[in-house]
XYZ file of C-alpha atoms in Angstrom:
442
model
C 0.000 0.000 0.000
C 2.892 2.336 0.711
C 3.811 2.261 -2.978
C 0.682 4.293 -3.614
C 1.540 6.707 -0.813
C 4.920 8.030 -1.929
C 8.214 6.593 -0.680
C 7.255 5.908 2.914
C 7.616 2.958 5.288
C 4.797 0.375 5.189
C 1.525 1.835 6.441
C -1.113 -0.140 8.275
C -2.914 2.529 10.261
C -4.618 5.624 8.933
C -3.131 7.795 11.658
C 0.444 7.020 10.485
C -0.176 8.323 6.966
C 0.215 11.875 5.743
C -2.964 13.916 6.078
C -4.225 13.457 2.538
C -4.003 9.663 2.831
C -5.527 9.181 6.278
C -9.128 8.881 5.119
C -8.457 6.589 2.118
C -6.520 4.192 4.345
C -9.176 4.252 7.047
C -11.938 3.674 4.484
C -10.014 0.775 2.967
C -9.366 -0.846 6.333
C -13.020 -0.586 7.355
C -14.057 -2.233 4.076
C -11.632 -5.109 4.552
C -12.461 -5.606 8.228
C -16.242 -5.494 8.118
C -17.543 -4.761 4.589
C -18.361 -1.223 5.713
C -18.277 1.236 2.846
C -16.758 4.591 3.783
C -15.889 7.752 1.925
C -12.162 8.221 1.208
C -12.678 11.988 1.368
C -12.002 13.900 4.556
C -14.670 16.507 3.765
C -18.406 15.773 3.447
C -19.608 15.108 -0.076
C -22.537 13.888 -2.143
C -20.725 11.087 -3.999
C -22.376 8.327 -1.962
C -25.908 9.600 -2.579
C -25.203 10.209 -6.250
C -23.783 6.710 -6.680
C -26.827 5.077 -5.059
C -29.303 7.129 -7.114
C -27.416 6.464 -10.345
C -27.425 2.739 -9.592
C -31.186 2.731 -9.128
C -31.698 4.851 -12.256
C -29.548 2.440 -14.283
C -31.671 -0.455 -13.067
C -34.850 1.478 -13.861
C -33.598 2.126 -17.384
C -32.961 -1.600 -17.884
C -36.452 -2.348 -16.547
C -38.042 0.181 -18.907
C -36.301 -1.518 -21.826
C -37.415 -4.943 -20.608
C -41.015 -4.083 -19.691
C -41.829 -0.948 -21.585
C -42.244 2.447 -19.871
C -45.938 2.087 -19.092
C -45.764 -1.227 -17.258
C -42.468 -0.363 -15.546
C -43.780 2.905 -14.099
C -47.074 1.297 -13.134
C -45.266 -1.324 -11.078
C -42.837 1.241 -9.674
C -45.675 3.285 -8.161
C -47.875 0.328 -7.237
C -48.220 1.133 -3.528
C -50.657 -1.715 -2.692
C -48.359 -4.105 -4.536
C -45.370 -2.936 -2.487
C -47.276 -3.428 0.760
C -48.309 -6.897 -0.390
C -44.692 -7.743 -1.275
C -43.486 -6.641 2.171
C -46.089 -8.904 3.763
C -45.085 -11.860 1.599
C -41.398 -11.287 2.378
C -42.202 -11.224 6.094
C -44.095 -14.483 5.621
C -41.042 -16.121 4.077
C -38.952 -14.993 7.037
C -41.490 -16.472 9.453
C -41.276 -19.781 7.616
C -37.469 -19.550 7.581
C -37.148 -18.764 11.290
C -34.238 -21.220 11.542
C -32.291 -19.155 9.021
C -32.994 -15.917 10.887
C -31.956 -17.358 14.243
C -28.747 -18.933 12.910
C -27.717 -15.813 10.979
C -28.360 -13.492 13.915
C -26.761 -15.837 16.437
C -23.605 -16.367 14.396
C -23.348 -12.636 13.680
C -23.698 -11.631 17.316
C -21.123 -14.205 18.399
C -18.610 -13.286 15.701
C -18.942 -9.520 15.916
C -18.955 -9.473 19.724
C -15.779 -11.555 19.786
C -14.156 -9.218 17.269
C -15.098 -6.196 19.392
C -13.490 -7.732 22.464
C -10.144 -7.752 20.660
C -10.631 -4.097 19.684
C -11.971 -2.843 22.989
C -8.844 -0.998 24.145
C -6.804 -0.918 20.962
C -5.102 2.514 20.819
C -5.650 2.759 17.075
C -9.394 3.002 17.726
C -9.091 6.485 19.201
C -6.923 7.679 16.320
C -9.345 6.238 13.760
C -12.233 8.021 15.432
C -10.271 11.283 15.438
C -9.488 10.923 11.719
C -13.122 10.233 10.866
C -14.549 13.190 12.813
C -11.754 15.688 12.268
C -13.430 17.492 9.385
C -16.944 16.026 9.626
C -19.525 16.493 12.330
C -21.184 13.461 13.895
C -24.483 14.070 12.008
C -22.573 14.379 8.730
C -20.782 11.085 9.365
C -24.097 9.422 10.318
C -25.846 10.624 7.150
C -22.943 9.560 4.959
C -22.715 6.115 6.542
C -26.481 5.674 6.302
C -26.396 6.384 2.569
C -23.497 3.982 2.066
C -25.392 1.314 4.012
C -28.353 1.905 1.674
C -25.973 1.140 -1.181
C -25.250 -2.315 0.292
C -28.379 -3.494 2.151
C -27.520 -7.190 1.596
C -23.816 -6.879 2.428
C -24.003 -9.215 5.436
C -25.763 -12.047 3.605
C -23.315 -12.244 0.719
C -20.175 -12.081 2.868
C -21.190 -14.699 5.447
C -17.862 -16.501 5.042
C -16.334 -13.846 7.301
C -18.345 -15.339 10.184
C -15.940 -18.134 11.103
C -18.488 -19.943 13.266
C -20.996 -20.184 10.431
C -18.254 -20.977 7.923
C -17.060 -23.864 10.073
C -20.559 -25.298 10.413
C -21.177 -24.984 6.684
C -17.877 -26.649 5.876
C -18.602 -29.530 8.248
C -22.084 -30.138 6.811
C -20.714 -30.104 3.265
C -17.901 -32.475 4.247
C -20.363 -34.896 5.841
C -22.568 -34.818 2.742
C -19.563 -35.387 0.478
C -18.158 -38.240 2.572
C -21.475 -40.072 2.625
C -21.909 -39.822 -1.157
C -18.357 -40.696 -2.170
C -18.396 -43.661 0.205
C -21.449 -45.195 -1.479
C -20.991 -45.680 -5.243
C -24.715 -46.356 -5.643
C -25.815 -43.122 -3.993
C -27.149 -40.517 -6.416
C -25.703 -42.165 -9.491
C -27.434 -39.674 -11.761
C -26.324 -36.719 -9.647
C -22.582 -37.218 -9.569
C -21.885 -33.498 -9.728
C -23.414 -32.942 -6.289
C -20.683 -34.819 -4.354
C -18.092 -32.960 -6.430
C -19.714 -29.641 -5.540
C -19.839 -30.721 -1.894
C -16.099 -31.370 -2.009
C -15.545 -27.928 -3.508
C -17.780 -26.432 -0.814
C -16.025 -27.899 2.214
C -12.562 -27.422 0.717
C -13.160 -23.731 -0.002
C -14.700 -23.236 3.448
C -11.697 -24.880 5.118
C -9.131 -22.956 3.063
C -10.777 -19.587 3.577
C -11.281 -20.252 7.284
C -7.583 -21.085 7.687
C -6.637 -17.983 5.697
C -8.802 -15.772 7.927
C -7.307 -17.224 11.093
C -3.773 -16.844 9.725
C -4.495 -13.237 8.754
C -5.753 -12.391 12.238
C -2.685 -13.965 13.851
C -0.013 -12.765 11.422
C -0.990 -9.184 10.550
C -1.403 -6.354 13.074
C -3.761 -4.409 10.827
C -7.020 -5.094 9.024
C -5.608 -5.675 5.555
C -5.598 -9.097 3.851
C -2.442 -11.149 4.313
C -0.294 -11.269 1.207
C 3.255 -11.055 -0.046
C 3.999 -14.757 0.503
C 2.919 -16.290 -2.817
C 2.655 -15.101 -6.383
C -0.850 -16.421 -6.888
C -2.751 -14.992 -3.912
C -4.229 -12.015 -5.869
C -6.202 -14.632 -7.835
C -6.512 -17.547 -5.432
C -7.628 -15.693 -2.300
C -10.559 -13.850 -3.956
C -11.658 -17.059 -5.710
C -11.608 -19.068 -2.485
C -13.426 -16.229 -0.716
C -16.045 -16.121 -3.481
C -16.581 -19.868 -3.337
C -16.934 -19.832 0.468
C -19.403 -16.936 0.287
C -21.356 -18.814 -2.381
C -21.694 -21.927 -0.213
C -23.437 -20.018 2.577
C -25.399 -17.788 0.198
C -26.786 -20.893 -1.539
C -28.072 -22.175 1.802
C -29.679 -18.811 2.618
C -31.415 -18.600 -0.760
C -32.746 -22.164 -0.621
C -34.061 -21.590 2.901
C -35.891 -18.459 1.766
C -37.425 -20.287 -1.192
C -39.658 -22.349 1.083
C -43.187 -20.975 1.249
C -44.355 -23.223 4.073
C -42.824 -25.291 6.820
C -43.533 -29.009 6.571
C -42.370 -29.881 10.106
C -40.937 -28.279 13.204
C -37.536 -29.928 12.696
C -36.322 -30.149 9.102
C -32.937 -31.307 7.762
C -30.600 -28.725 6.314
C -31.260 -28.598 2.527
C -27.711 -29.545 1.525
C -28.630 -31.096 -1.834
C -30.725 -28.175 -3.109
C -28.065 -25.724 -1.915
C -25.409 -27.594 -3.904
C -27.662 -27.585 -6.972
C -27.780 -23.773 -6.991
C -24.165 -23.298 -5.836
C -22.806 -22.017 -9.194
C -25.648 -19.503 -9.456
C -25.158 -18.469 -5.817
C -21.471 -17.819 -6.502
C -22.479 -15.587 -9.421
C -24.942 -13.761 -7.155
C -22.191 -13.091 -4.597
C -19.966 -11.674 -7.329
C -22.706 -9.385 -8.650
C -24.046 -8.255 -5.280
C -20.630 -7.596 -3.658
C -18.122 -7.062 -6.509
C -16.008 -4.624 -4.490
C -15.334 -7.317 -1.879
C -13.351 -9.408 -4.354
C -11.963 -6.628 -6.554
C -10.502 -4.658 -3.641
C -8.953 -7.786 -2.133
C -7.385 -8.788 -5.447
C -6.118 -5.251 -6.100
C -4.510 -4.941 -2.678
C -2.856 -8.379 -2.837
C -1.515 -7.607 -6.320
C 0.405 -4.518 -5.162
C 3.714 -6.311 -4.409
C 3.812 -7.909 -7.866
C 3.044 -5.069 -10.296
C 5.191 -2.132 -11.462
C 4.739 1.199 -9.718
C 3.125 2.735 -12.780
C 0.480 0.023 -12.926
C -0.102 0.284 -9.178
C -0.707 4.024 -9.330
C -2.828 4.122 -12.490
C -4.779 0.851 -12.383
C -5.010 -0.176 -8.724
C -5.078 3.133 -6.867
C -8.640 3.986 -8.005
C -9.812 0.580 -6.770
C -8.333 1.382 -3.369
C -10.012 4.812 -3.231
C -13.545 5.429 -4.512
C -13.489 2.122 -6.367
C -15.463 0.052 -3.804
C -18.210 2.684 -3.608
C -18.559 3.004 -7.373
C -18.478 -0.765 -7.896
C -21.229 -1.247 -5.344
C -23.233 1.464 -7.067
C -22.967 -0.460 -10.331
C -23.962 -3.640 -8.475
C -27.393 -2.178 -7.708
C -28.409 -2.908 -11.300
C -27.482 -6.594 -10.960
C -28.306 -7.474 -7.358
C -31.825 -8.558 -8.302
C -30.322 -11.695 -9.822
C -30.176 -13.118 -6.286
C -33.964 -13.457 -6.345
C -33.817 -15.712 -9.410
C -31.138 -18.069 -8.078
C -33.254 -20.427 -5.916
C -35.762 -20.893 -8.741
C -33.233 -21.855 -11.423
C -31.547 -25.172 -12.152
C -28.241 -24.083 -10.721
C -26.201 -23.067 -13.750
C -24.950 -19.580 -14.480
C -26.921 -19.454 -17.725
C -30.093 -20.523 -15.941
C -29.596 -17.801 -13.333
C -29.113 -15.136 -15.984
C -32.192 -16.368 -17.815
C -34.165 -16.284 -14.583
C -33.057 -12.714 -13.941
C -34.205 -11.761 -17.414
C -37.641 -13.226 -16.669
C -37.723 -11.369 -13.361
C -36.940 -8.054 -15.069
C -39.664 -8.595 -17.659
C -42.310 -9.754 -15.199
C -41.544 -7.830 -11.977
C -38.948 -5.215 -12.914
C -40.799 -2.184 -11.545
C -41.451 -3.942 -8.258
C -37.756 -4.905 -8.141
C -36.606 -1.271 -8.424
C -39.035 -0.248 -5.694
C -37.976 -3.149 -3.445
C -34.305 -2.204 -3.692
C -35.080 1.488 -3.120
C -37.293 0.789 -0.099
C -34.774 -1.747 1.214
C -31.952 0.765 0.863
C -33.883 3.387 2.805
C -34.858 0.829 5.433
C -31.189 -0.164 5.828
C -29.807 3.371 5.763
C -31.998 4.906 8.451
C -31.147 2.534 11.339
C -27.517 2.274 10.201
C -27.167 6.047 10.241
C -28.921 6.150 13.593
C -26.364 3.707 14.999
C -23.525 6.031 14.044
C -25.346 9.086 15.357
C -25.894 7.410 18.721
C -22.489 5.754 19.152
C -20.326 8.606 17.844
C -22.098 11.008 20.203
C -20.579 9.131 23.142
C -17.263 10.237 24.688
C -14.303 9.173 22.572
C -13.182 5.635 23.349
C -11.206 3.066 21.302
C -14.279 0.859 20.918
C -16.738 3.532 19.751
C -16.163 3.326 15.973
C -15.995 -0.514 15.809
C -19.151 -0.655 17.928
C -20.931 1.790 15.601
C -19.934 -0.333 12.601
C -21.171 -3.502 14.328
C -24.543 -2.068 15.377
C -25.050 -0.762 11.835
C -24.399 -4.273 10.565
C -26.969 -5.717 12.967
C -29.514 -3.362 11.408
C -28.561 -4.136 7.814
C -28.529 -7.881 8.512
C -32.177 -7.806 9.569
C -33.173 -5.477 6.733
C -31.065 -7.460 4.276
C -32.951 -10.638 5.152
C -36.195 -8.833 4.372
C -34.866 -7.428 1.086
C -33.562 -10.807 -0.014
C -36.843 -12.484 0.940
C -38.647 -9.916 -1.220
C -36.314 -10.620 -4.152
C -36.882 -14.361 -3.778
C -40.633 -13.723 -3.749
C -40.342 -11.720 -6.980
C -38.205 -14.467 -8.467
C -40.852 -17.032 -7.566
C -43.585 -14.969 -9.205
C -41.591 -14.633 -12.415
C -40.563 -18.297 -12.510
C -44.138 -19.429 -13.280
C -43.438 -22.959 -14.363
C -39.665 -22.944 -14.169
C -38.386 -25.978 -12.273
C -36.554 -24.914 -9.105
C -33.881 -26.933 -7.382
C -35.682 -29.937 -5.932
C -36.353 -30.103 -2.238
C -34.835 -33.554 -2.281
C -31.865 -34.209 -4.546
C -33.270 -37.611 -5.292
C -36.429 -36.037 -6.698
C -35.069 -34.044 -9.566
C -31.999 -32.472 -7.990
C -29.746 -34.739 -9.984
C -31.218 -33.632 -13.265
C -30.992 -30.024 -12.166
C -27.336 -30.439 -11.399
C -26.492 -32.066 -14.682
């Protein structure tokens, strides 16, 4: 990173950088540590709001092309339809109460543990001073609320950062894989499912080990690199695969419209069927997560000119702008659980969703962004108003994530509902791999 900051010693903390680089470094560290978008500018600005609005307008333009202006605008301003969609999304969450409880429980455990390690870290006070030096607390709260609106589903498509949940997912996938590979007669027609299970548990194990090694080996919040020549490619790919494993489970859970029993098995087979599409959804919903990681890890291996011209933008406003562009593609997540698992099927399902429910999709993402931004901004307003302490900024980030996790579940449930409406006859991943899941995986 220091190669982008003039000839200086290696920089890990924003407070050690020259004034003009303090905010970019702090913003980058907060993105790597907790997927929290932040402005790299020290002064208040309107870039975040403009990026969010432009993302929604781009999606609306695509919808108008797909549906025609009349139908698109009719759905966009269909207030009773929006209320009905919110009710149906809430119904899916009630059916998927297991998902909600596991996601919230794992998040609370992981984030609380992370805060304990940051409770008295001296860098916390310096970070807080950098953030509020030229911005008032209300200005920071408004800015962070808008950036949270830009990424309302950030916590659901980066679940691999929750090591507890990642470990459980890896174990379940390993068990599924071991049972299938040990029995040559099991799921003969669905041979790709055990292979996907192997990929799932292997990527979960590798990324979990990488996260633990990063926490032990690096004093800062940046990804660990500089030890291999391939990590700019391998680390983001393993991260993407691990995110996709857990996202596939979330999407399949939300697809259920009714609960058949009080205790149901984890839908491992259906989740593996949609795994390739879920990986694509992670890439489209959170592109900055993988691009920023790859760009940072590539710094030691590229010439200075390339680092300054090609990678520096990615490590400045790049994450914000990429997430703004992702608004136009994030609706694909709603089509994933209703497709047959392939990337082409997911793209086709998203096309159907845009043609059938495009106006409702734009409204759902806009309402979801507002619903995520208001409590997230309120968290910063409340926490940053407290006396300065090392734990104040990490706590504000964590409480904002609690809010966006709950809202993100609702937004994703709404997208899945829209995807189900548009599927109309498309064959989703089977509830039991033995009842069509094998054909879907082929």
